[in-house]
PDB file of C-alpha atoms in Angstrom:
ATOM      1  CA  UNK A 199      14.792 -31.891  24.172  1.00 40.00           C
ATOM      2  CA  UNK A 200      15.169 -29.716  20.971  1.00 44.00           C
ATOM      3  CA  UNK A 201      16.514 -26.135  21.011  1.00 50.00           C
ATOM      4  CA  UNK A 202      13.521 -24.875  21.017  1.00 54.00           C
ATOM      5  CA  UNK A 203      12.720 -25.363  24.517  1.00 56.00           C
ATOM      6  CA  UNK A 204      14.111 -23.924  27.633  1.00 56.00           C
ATOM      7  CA  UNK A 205      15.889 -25.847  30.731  1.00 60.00           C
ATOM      8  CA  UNK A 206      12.608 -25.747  32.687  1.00 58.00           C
ATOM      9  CA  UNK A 207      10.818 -27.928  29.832  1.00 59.00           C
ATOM     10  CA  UNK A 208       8.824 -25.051  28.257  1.00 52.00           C
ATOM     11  CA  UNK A 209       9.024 -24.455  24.421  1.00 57.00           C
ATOM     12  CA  UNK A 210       9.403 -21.043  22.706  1.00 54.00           C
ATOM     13  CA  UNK A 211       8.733 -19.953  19.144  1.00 58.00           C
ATOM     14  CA  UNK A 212      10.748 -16.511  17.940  1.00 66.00           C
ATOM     15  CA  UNK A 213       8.330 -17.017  14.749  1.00 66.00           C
ATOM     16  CA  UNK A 214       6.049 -13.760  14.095  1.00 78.00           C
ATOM     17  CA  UNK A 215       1.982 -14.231  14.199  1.00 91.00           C
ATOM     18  CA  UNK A 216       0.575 -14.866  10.873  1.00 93.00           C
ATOM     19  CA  UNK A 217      -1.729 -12.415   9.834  1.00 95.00           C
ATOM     20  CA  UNK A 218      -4.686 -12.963   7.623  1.00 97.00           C
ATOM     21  CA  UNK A 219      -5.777 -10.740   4.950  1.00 97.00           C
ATOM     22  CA  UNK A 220      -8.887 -10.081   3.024  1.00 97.00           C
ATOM     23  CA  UNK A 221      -8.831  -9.899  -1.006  1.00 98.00           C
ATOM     24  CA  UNK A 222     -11.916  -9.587  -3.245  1.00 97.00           C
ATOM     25  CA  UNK A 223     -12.178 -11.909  -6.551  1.00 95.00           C
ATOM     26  CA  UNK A 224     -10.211 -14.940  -6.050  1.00 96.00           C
ATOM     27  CA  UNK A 225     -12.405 -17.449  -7.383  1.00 95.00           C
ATOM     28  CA  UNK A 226     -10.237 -19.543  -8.648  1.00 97.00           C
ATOM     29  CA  UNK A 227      -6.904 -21.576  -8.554  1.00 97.00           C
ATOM     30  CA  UNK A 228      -6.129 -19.407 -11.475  1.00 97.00           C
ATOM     31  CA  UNK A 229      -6.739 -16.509  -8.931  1.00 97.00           C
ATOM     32  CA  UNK A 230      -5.010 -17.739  -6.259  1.00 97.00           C
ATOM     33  CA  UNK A 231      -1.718 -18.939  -7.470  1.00 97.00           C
ATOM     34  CA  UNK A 232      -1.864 -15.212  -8.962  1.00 98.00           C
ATOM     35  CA  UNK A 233      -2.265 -13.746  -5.336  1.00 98.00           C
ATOM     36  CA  UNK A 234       0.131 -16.224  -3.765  1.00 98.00           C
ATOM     37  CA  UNK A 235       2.632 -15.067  -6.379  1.00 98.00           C
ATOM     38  CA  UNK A 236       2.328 -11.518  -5.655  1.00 98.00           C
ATOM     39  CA  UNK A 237       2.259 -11.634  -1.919  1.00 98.00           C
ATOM     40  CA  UNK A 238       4.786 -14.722  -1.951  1.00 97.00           C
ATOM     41  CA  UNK A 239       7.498 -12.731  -3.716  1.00 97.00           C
ATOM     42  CA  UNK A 240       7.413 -10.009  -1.055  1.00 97.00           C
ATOM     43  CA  UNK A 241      10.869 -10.300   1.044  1.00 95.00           C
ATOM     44  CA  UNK A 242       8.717  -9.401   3.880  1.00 95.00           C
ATOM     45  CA  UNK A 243       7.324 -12.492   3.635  1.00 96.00           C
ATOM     46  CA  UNK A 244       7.682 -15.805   4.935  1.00 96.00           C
ATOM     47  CA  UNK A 245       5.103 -17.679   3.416  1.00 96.00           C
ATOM     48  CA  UNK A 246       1.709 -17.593   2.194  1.00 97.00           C
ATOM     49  CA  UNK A 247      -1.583 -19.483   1.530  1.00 97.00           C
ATOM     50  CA  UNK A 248      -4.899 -18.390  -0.280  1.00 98.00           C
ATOM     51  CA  UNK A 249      -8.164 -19.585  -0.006  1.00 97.00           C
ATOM     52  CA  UNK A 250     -10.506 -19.754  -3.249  1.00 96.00           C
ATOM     53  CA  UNK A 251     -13.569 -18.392  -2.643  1.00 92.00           C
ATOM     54  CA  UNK A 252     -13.361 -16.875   0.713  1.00 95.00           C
ATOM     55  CA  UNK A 253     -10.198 -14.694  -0.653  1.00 96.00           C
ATOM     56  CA  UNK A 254      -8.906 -15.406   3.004  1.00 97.00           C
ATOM     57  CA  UNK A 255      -5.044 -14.637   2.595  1.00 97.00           C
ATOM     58  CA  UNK A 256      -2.510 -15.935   5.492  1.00 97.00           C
ATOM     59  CA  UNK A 257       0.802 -14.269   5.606  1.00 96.00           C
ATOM     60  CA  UNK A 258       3.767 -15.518   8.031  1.00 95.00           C
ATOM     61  CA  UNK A 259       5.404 -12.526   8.193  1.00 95.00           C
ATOM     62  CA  UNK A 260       9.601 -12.930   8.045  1.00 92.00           C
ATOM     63  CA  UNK A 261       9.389 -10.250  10.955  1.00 87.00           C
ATOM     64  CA  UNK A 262       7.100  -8.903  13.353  1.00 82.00           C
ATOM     65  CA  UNK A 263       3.839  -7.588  10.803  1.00 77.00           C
ATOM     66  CA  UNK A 264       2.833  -3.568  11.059  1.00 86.00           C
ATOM     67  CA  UNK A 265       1.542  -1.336   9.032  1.00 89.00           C
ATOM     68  CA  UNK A 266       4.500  -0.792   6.641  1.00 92.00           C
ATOM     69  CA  UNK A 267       4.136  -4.782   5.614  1.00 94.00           C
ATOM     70  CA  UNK A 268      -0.103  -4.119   5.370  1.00 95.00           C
ATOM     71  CA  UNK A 269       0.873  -1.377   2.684  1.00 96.00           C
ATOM     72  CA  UNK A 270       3.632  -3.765   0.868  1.00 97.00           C
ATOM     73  CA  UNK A 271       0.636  -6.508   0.728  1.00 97.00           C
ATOM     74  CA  UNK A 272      -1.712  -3.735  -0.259  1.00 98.00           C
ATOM     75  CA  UNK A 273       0.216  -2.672  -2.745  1.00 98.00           C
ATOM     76  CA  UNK A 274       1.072  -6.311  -4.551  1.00 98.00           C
ATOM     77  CA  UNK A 275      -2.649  -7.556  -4.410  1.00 98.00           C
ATOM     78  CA  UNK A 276      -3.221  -4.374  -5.925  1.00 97.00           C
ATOM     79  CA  UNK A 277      -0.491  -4.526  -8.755  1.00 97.00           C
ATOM     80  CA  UNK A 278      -2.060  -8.184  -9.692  1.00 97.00           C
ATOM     81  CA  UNK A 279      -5.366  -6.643 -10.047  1.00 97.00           C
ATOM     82  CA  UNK A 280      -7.606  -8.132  -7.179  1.00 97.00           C
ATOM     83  CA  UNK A 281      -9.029  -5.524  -4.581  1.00 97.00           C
ATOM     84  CA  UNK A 282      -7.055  -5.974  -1.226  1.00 97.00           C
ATOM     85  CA  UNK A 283      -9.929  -5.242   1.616  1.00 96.00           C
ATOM     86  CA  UNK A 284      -7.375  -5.266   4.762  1.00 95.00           C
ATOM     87  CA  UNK A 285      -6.923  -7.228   7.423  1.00 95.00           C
ATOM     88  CA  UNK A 286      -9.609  -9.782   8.093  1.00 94.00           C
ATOM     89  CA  UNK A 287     -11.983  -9.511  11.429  1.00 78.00           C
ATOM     90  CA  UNK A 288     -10.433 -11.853  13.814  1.00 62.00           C
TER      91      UNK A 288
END
């Protein structure tokens, strides 16, 4: 049994809910590794992946995600020069 899981046999996570993100104009790896970057060197954030083409941007959070780490993403996408369209439609 790892540490993860309590006396009963069920297993927890204390990991936050990765959010996903929409940016316009990543076309390419050049793009993404760009976007990564920016988001990536965020304290707020765990880690991060970035689809080409779709601009689909997952975030694991290093805490719980609100609106103050939407506005830090916001704010890096927009500093690398892409167009950050918010949180994507679940």
């Amino acid at each position: 049994m790892s540490n993860c899981c309590t006396p009963d046999g069920s297993c927890h996570t204390d990991a936050p809910a990765k959010v996903v993100y929409k940016v316009e104009g990543v076309g390419s790896a050049h793009c993404q590794g760009v976007v990564a970057k920016a988001v990536g060197a965020l304290d707020e954030v765990a880690a991060v992946e970035v689809e080409i083409g779709t601009g689909l941007v997952t975030v694991t959070p290093a805490a719980a995600a609100d609106e103050a780490l939407d506005a830090l993403i916001a704010e890096a996408v927009d500093e690398a020069g892409y167009d950050f369209a918010g949180r994507a439609a679940a």
